[in-house]
Coordinates of C-alpha atoms in Angstrom, one line a residue:
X1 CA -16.0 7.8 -0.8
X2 CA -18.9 9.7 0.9
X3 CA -18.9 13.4 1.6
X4 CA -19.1 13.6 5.3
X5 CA -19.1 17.4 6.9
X6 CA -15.9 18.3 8.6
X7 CA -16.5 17.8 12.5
X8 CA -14.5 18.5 15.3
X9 CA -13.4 15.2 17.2
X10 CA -11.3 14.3 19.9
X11 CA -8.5 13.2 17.8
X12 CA -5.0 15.3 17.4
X13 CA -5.4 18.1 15.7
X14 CA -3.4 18.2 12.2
X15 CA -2.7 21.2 10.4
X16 CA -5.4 22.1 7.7
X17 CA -4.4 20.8 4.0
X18 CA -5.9 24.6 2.8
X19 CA -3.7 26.5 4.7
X20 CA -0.4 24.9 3.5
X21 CA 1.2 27.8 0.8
X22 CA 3.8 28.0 -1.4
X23 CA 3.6 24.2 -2.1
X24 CA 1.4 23.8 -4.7
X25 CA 3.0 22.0 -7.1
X26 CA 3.1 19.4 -4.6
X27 CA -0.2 19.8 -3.3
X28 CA -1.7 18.9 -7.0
X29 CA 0.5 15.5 -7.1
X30 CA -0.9 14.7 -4.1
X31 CA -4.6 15.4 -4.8
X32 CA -4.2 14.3 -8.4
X33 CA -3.6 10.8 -6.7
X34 CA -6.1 10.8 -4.4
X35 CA -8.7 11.1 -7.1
X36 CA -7.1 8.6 -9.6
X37 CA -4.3 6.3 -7.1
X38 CA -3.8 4.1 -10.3
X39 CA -1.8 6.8 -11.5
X40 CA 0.9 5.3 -9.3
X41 CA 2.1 7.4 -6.3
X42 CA 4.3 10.8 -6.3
X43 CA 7.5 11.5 -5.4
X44 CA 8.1 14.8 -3.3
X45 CA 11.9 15.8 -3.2
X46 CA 13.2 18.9 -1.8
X47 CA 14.7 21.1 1.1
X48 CA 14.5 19.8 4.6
X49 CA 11.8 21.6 6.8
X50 CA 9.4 22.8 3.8
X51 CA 6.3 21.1 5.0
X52 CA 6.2 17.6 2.9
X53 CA 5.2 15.3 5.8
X54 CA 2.9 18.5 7.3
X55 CA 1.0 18.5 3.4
X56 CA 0.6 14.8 3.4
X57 CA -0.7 13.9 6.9
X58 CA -3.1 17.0 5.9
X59 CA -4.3 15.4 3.0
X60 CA -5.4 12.3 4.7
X61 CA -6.6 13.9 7.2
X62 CA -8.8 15.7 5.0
X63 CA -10.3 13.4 3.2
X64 CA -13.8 12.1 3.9
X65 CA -14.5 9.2 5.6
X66 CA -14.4 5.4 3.6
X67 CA -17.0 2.7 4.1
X68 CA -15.6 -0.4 5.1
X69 CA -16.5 -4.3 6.4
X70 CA -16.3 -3.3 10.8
X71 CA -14.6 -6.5 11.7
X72 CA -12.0 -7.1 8.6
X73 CA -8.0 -6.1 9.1
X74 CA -7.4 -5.0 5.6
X75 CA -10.4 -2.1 5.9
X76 CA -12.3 -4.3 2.6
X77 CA -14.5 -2.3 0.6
X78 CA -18.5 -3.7 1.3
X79 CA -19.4 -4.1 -2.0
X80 CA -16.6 -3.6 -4.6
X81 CA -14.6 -7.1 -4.7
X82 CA -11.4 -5.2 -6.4
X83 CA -11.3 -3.8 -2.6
X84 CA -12.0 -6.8 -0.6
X85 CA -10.2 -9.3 1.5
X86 CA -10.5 -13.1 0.1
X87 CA -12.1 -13.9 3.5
X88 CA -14.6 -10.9 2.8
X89 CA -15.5 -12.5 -0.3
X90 CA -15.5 -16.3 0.7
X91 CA -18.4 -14.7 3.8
X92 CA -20.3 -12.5 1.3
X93 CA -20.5 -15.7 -0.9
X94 CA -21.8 -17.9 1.9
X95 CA -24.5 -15.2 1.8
X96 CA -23.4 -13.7 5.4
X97 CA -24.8 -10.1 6.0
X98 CA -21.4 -8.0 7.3
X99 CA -21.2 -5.3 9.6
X100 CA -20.4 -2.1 7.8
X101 CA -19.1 1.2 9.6
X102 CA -16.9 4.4 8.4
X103 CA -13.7 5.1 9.7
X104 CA -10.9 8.2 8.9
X105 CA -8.4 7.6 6.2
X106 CA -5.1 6.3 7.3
X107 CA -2.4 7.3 6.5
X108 CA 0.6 4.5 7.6
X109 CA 4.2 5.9 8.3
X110 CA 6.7 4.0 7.3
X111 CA 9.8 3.8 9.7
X112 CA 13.4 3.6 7.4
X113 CA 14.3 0.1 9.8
X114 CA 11.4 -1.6 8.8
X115 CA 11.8 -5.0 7.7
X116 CA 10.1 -7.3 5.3
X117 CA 7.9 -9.1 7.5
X118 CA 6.8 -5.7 9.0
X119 CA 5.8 -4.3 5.8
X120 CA 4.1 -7.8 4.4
X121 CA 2.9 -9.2 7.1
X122 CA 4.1 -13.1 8.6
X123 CA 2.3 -15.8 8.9
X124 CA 2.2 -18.2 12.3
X125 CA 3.5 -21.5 10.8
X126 CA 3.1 -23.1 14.2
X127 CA -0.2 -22.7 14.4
X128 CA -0.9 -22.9 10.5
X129 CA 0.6 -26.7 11.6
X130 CA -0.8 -27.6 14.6
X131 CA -4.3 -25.6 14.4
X132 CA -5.1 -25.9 10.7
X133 CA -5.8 -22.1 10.4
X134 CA -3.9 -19.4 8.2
X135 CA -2.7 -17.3 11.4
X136 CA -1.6 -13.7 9.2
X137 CA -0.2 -10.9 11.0
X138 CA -0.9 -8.1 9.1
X139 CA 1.9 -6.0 8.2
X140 CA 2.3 -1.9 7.4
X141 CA 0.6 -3.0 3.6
X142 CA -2.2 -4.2 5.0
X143 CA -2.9 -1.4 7.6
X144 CA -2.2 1.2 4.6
X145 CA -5.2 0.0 2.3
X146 CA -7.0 2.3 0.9
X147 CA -5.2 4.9 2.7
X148 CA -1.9 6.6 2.3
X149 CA 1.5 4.7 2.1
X150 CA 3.9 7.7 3.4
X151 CA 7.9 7.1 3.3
X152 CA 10.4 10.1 4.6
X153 CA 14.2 9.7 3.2
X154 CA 12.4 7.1 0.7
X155 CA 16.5 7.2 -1.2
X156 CA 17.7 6.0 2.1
X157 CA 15.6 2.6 2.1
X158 CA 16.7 -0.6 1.3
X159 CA 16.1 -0.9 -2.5
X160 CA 14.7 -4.2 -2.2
X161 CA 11.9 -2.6 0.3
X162 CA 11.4 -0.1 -2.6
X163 CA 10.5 -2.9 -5.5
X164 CA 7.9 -4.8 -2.9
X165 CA 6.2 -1.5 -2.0
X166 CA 6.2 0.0 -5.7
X167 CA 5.0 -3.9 -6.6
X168 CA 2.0 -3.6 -4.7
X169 CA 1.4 -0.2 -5.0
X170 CA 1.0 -0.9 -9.0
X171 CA -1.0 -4.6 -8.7
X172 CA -2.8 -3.6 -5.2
X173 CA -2.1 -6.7 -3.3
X174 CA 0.5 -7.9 -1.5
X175 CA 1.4 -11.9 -1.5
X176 CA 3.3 -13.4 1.6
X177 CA 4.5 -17.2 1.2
X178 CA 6.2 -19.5 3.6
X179 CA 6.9 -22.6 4.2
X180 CA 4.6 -23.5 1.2
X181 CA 1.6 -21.5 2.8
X182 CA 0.6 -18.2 0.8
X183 CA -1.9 -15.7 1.7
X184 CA -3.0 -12.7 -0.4
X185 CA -4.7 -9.3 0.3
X186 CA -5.7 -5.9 -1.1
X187 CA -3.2 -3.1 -0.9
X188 CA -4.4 -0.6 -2.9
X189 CA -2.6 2.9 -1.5
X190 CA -1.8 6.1 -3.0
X191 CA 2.3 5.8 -2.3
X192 CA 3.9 8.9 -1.3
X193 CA 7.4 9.1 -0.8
X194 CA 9.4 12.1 0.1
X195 CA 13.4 12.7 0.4
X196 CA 16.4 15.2 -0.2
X197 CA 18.2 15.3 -3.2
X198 CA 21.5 15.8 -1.1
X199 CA 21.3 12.5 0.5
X200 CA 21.1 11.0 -3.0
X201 CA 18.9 10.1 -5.7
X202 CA 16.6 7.4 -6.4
X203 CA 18.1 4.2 -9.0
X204 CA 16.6 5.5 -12.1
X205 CA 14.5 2.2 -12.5
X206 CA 12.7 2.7 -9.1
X207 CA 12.2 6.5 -9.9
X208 CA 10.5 5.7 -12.9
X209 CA 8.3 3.5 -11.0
X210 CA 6.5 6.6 -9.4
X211 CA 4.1 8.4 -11.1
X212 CA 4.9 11.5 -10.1
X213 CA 7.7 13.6 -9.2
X214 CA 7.0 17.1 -8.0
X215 CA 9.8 19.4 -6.1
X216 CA 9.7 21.5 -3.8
X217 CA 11.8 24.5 -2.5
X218 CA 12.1 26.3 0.0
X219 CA 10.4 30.2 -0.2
X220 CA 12.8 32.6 -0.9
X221 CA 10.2 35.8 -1.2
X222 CA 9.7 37.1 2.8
X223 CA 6.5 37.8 2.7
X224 CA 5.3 34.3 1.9
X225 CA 7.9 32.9 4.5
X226 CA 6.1 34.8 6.9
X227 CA 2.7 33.9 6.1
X228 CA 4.0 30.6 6.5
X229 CA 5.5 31.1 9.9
X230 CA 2.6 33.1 11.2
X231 CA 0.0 30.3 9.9
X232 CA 2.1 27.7 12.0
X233 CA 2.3 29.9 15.0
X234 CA -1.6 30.4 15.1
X235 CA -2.0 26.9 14.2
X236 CA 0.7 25.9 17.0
X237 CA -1.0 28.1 19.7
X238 CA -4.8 27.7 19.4
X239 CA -5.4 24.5 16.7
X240 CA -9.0 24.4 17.4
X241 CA -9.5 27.8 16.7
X242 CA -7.3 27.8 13.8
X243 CA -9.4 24.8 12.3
X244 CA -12.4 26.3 12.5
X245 CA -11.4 29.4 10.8
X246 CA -10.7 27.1 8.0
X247 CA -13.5 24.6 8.2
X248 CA -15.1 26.1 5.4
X249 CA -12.6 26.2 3.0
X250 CA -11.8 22.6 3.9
X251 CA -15.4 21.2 3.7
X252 CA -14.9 23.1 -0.2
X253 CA -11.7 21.2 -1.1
X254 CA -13.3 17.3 0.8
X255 CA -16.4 18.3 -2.3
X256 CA -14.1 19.0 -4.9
X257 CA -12.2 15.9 -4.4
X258 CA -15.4 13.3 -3.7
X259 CA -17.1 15.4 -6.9
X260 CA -14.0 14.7 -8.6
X261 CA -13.7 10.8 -8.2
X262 CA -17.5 10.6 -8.8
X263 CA -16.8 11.3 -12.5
X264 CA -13.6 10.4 -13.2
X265 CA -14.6 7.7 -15.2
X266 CA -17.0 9.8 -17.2
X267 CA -14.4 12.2 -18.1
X268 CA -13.2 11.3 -21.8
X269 CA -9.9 12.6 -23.6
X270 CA -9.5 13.5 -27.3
X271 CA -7.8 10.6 -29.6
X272 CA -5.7 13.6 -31.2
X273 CA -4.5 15.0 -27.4
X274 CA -3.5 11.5 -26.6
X275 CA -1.7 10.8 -29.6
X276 CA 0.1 14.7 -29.0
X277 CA 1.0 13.3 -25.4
X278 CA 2.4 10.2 -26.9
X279 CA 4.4 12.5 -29.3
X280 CA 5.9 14.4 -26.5
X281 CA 7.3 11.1 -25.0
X282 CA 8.7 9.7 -28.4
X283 CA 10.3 13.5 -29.0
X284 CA 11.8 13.1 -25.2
X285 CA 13.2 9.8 -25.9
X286 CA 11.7 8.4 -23.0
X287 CA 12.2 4.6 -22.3
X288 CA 8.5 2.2 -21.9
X289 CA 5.3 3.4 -22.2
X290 CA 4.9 4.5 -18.3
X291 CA 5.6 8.2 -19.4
X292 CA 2.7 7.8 -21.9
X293 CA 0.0 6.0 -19.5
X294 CA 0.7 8.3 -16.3
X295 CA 0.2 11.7 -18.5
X296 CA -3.4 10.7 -20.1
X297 CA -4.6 9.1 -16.2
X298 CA -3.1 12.7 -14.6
X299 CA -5.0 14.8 -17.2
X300 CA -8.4 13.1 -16.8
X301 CA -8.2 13.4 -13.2
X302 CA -7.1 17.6 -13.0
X303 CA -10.1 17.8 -15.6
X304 CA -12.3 16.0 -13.0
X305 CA -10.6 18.4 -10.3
X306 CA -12.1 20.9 -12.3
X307 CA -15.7 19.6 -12.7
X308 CA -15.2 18.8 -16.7
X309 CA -15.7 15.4 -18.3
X310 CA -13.5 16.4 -21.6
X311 CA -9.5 17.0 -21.2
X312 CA -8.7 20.2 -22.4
X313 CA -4.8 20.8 -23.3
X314 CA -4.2 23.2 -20.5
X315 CA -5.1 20.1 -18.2
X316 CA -2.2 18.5 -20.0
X317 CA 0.4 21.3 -19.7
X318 CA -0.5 21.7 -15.5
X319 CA 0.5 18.0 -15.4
X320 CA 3.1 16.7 -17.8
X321 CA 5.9 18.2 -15.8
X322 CA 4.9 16.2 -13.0
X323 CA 4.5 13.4 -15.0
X324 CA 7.9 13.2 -17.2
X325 CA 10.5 14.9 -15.6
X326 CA 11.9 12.1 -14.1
X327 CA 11.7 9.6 -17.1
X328 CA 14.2 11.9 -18.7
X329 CA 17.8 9.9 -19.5
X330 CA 19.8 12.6 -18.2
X331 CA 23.5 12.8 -17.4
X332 CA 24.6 10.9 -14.5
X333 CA 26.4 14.6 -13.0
X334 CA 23.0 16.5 -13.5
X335 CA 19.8 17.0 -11.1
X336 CA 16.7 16.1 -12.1
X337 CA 15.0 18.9 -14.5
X338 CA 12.6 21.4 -13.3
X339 CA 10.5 20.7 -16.4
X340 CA 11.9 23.4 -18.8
X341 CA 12.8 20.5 -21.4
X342 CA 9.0 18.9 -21.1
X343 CA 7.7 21.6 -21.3
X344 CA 9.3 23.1 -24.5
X345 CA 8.9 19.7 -25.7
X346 CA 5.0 20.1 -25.1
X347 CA 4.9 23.8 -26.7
X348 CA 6.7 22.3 -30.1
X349 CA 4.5 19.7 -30.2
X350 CA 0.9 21.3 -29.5
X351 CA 1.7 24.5 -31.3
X352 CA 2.0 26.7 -28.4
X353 CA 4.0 29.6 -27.7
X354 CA 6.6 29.6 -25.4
X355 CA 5.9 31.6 -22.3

């Protein structure tokens, strides 16, 4: 991604990703994904009206702007093939020169009545027949590439919906077939799904699909609830104002994350600190290997989120909560845990003292 300075535009004004409080365990899922999305998506649960959907169109909002190929539906990458449609390739091949431009972003809603077909994509079989062409209608997976896949009341979607968004979320394309015609494209998306626990939990098996889980409450302590109130209320009445007030600290926090995904891969994790991480899971009993994979990828990128190309165990302890809590077998009657058990896990196991 390039580092582009924050500028004022004539789009809608969204509330600034630096001036949401009280949510930062969510917040650092969130970013944490943005600079690694192979860690595989977060899932936010918690009280109604505490700000998830506010925090997430935030984030995209503040991220700096992506290169991509001007004329191409599935926003392809210029140069990296992993990113690029199979019609971007097939043109660069033939040696065309493409037209390259930046663009914000996106971040793709995700309405609970969607079908299939809108989420995939369909393809025209009349005039794949009669024409000889592959006419694709790009679908919500398409649009979302390289952006943000965002789901409100995820446990209320159809489960089958779930398993094709969490496939492509973890290959990063999407496949549509019909009628003997198939075409394939990129969908490589940081998935973010949000929901509350009283309208029911996610099947176990799709839970563990996400990377993360982070919860969220609502503030209890009324001095932060009315910070909170009185940021929205500025925000409400004068946006523009209120966005320039925090301009700086957002042109800060768009660094921090482009620094942060310039040397992720650079950023190297101890053999022993790995092997301690794999401990924890095995001590946790948790099932596959997920637990194990999602812990070292969130550690490397909070170490890059601090500037550092070694992982340090604090970098560890601020993310295996996030990372493990909902891999826990755990009686069908309880809530997921906060973390306590992970955590005390991780203090037996790295010698630390419980705080």
């Amino acid at each position: 991604m390039i580092a582009t300075p924050i500028k004022p535009t004539t789009r809608r004004p969204v509330f600034p990703f630096t001036a949401v409080i009280g949510q930062e365990e969510m917040k650092l899922a969130l970013l944490l994904n943005v600079i690694d999305p192979k860690i595989g998506g977060v899932m936010v649960m918690g009280d109604r009206g505490t700000g998830k959907s506010t925090t997430v169109r935030a984030l995209a909002d503040l991220l700096p702007e992506i290169e991509v190929v001007a004329d191409d539906p599935f926003s392809s990458h210029p140069t990296d093939g992993d990113l690029q449609s199979e019609e971007v390739r097939q043109r660069i091949a033939n040696g065309e020169k493409l037209p390259v431009t930046t663009k914000q972003v996106i971040m793709v809603d995700l309405p609970l009545g969607a079908t299939e077909d809108r989420v995939c994509g369909t393809i025209d079989i009349e005039k794949a027949l009669s024409e000889g062409v592959k006419a694709f209608e790009v679908g919500l997976l398409a649009k979302a590439n390289r952006g943000i896949l965002y789901i409100d009341e995820v446990n209320l979607l159809d489960d089958h919906l779930v398993d094709v968004l969490l496939d492509s979320a973890a290959s990063g394309w999407n496949t549509v077939e019909r009628e003997g015609i198939s075409i394939r494209h990129p969908a490589r998306f940081v998935l973010v799904g949000s929901g509350n626990p009283e309208e029911g939990e996610l099947r176990p098996q799709l839970l563990d699909r996400f990377g993360m889980y982070a919860e969220i409450k609502t503030a209890r302590d009324p001095e932060l609830r009315l910070q909170i109130v009185e940021n929205r209320t500025t925000f409400d009445n004068n946006p523009h104002a209120f966005l320039a007030e925090k301009s700086e600290q957002q042109a800060e926090k768009q660094k921090q994350i482009v620094r942060a995904q310039t040397i992720l891969n650079e950023v190297n994790i101890d053999r022993d600190l790995r092997l301690k991480i794999s401990t924890v899971c095995a001590d946790l009993n948790i099932d596959g290997l997920r637990g194990d994979i999602v812990t070292t990828r969130a550690a490397k990128a909070y170490a890059a989120s601090e500037g550092r190309k070694e992982v340090e165990v604090d970098d560890i302890k601020a993310v295996i909560g996030l990372c493990l809590r909902h891999r826990l077998r755990k009686d069908p009657l309880e809530s997921i845990d906060s973390g306590y058990k992970v955590l005390k896990t991780f203090n037996q196991v790295f010698g630390l003292e419980e705080e």
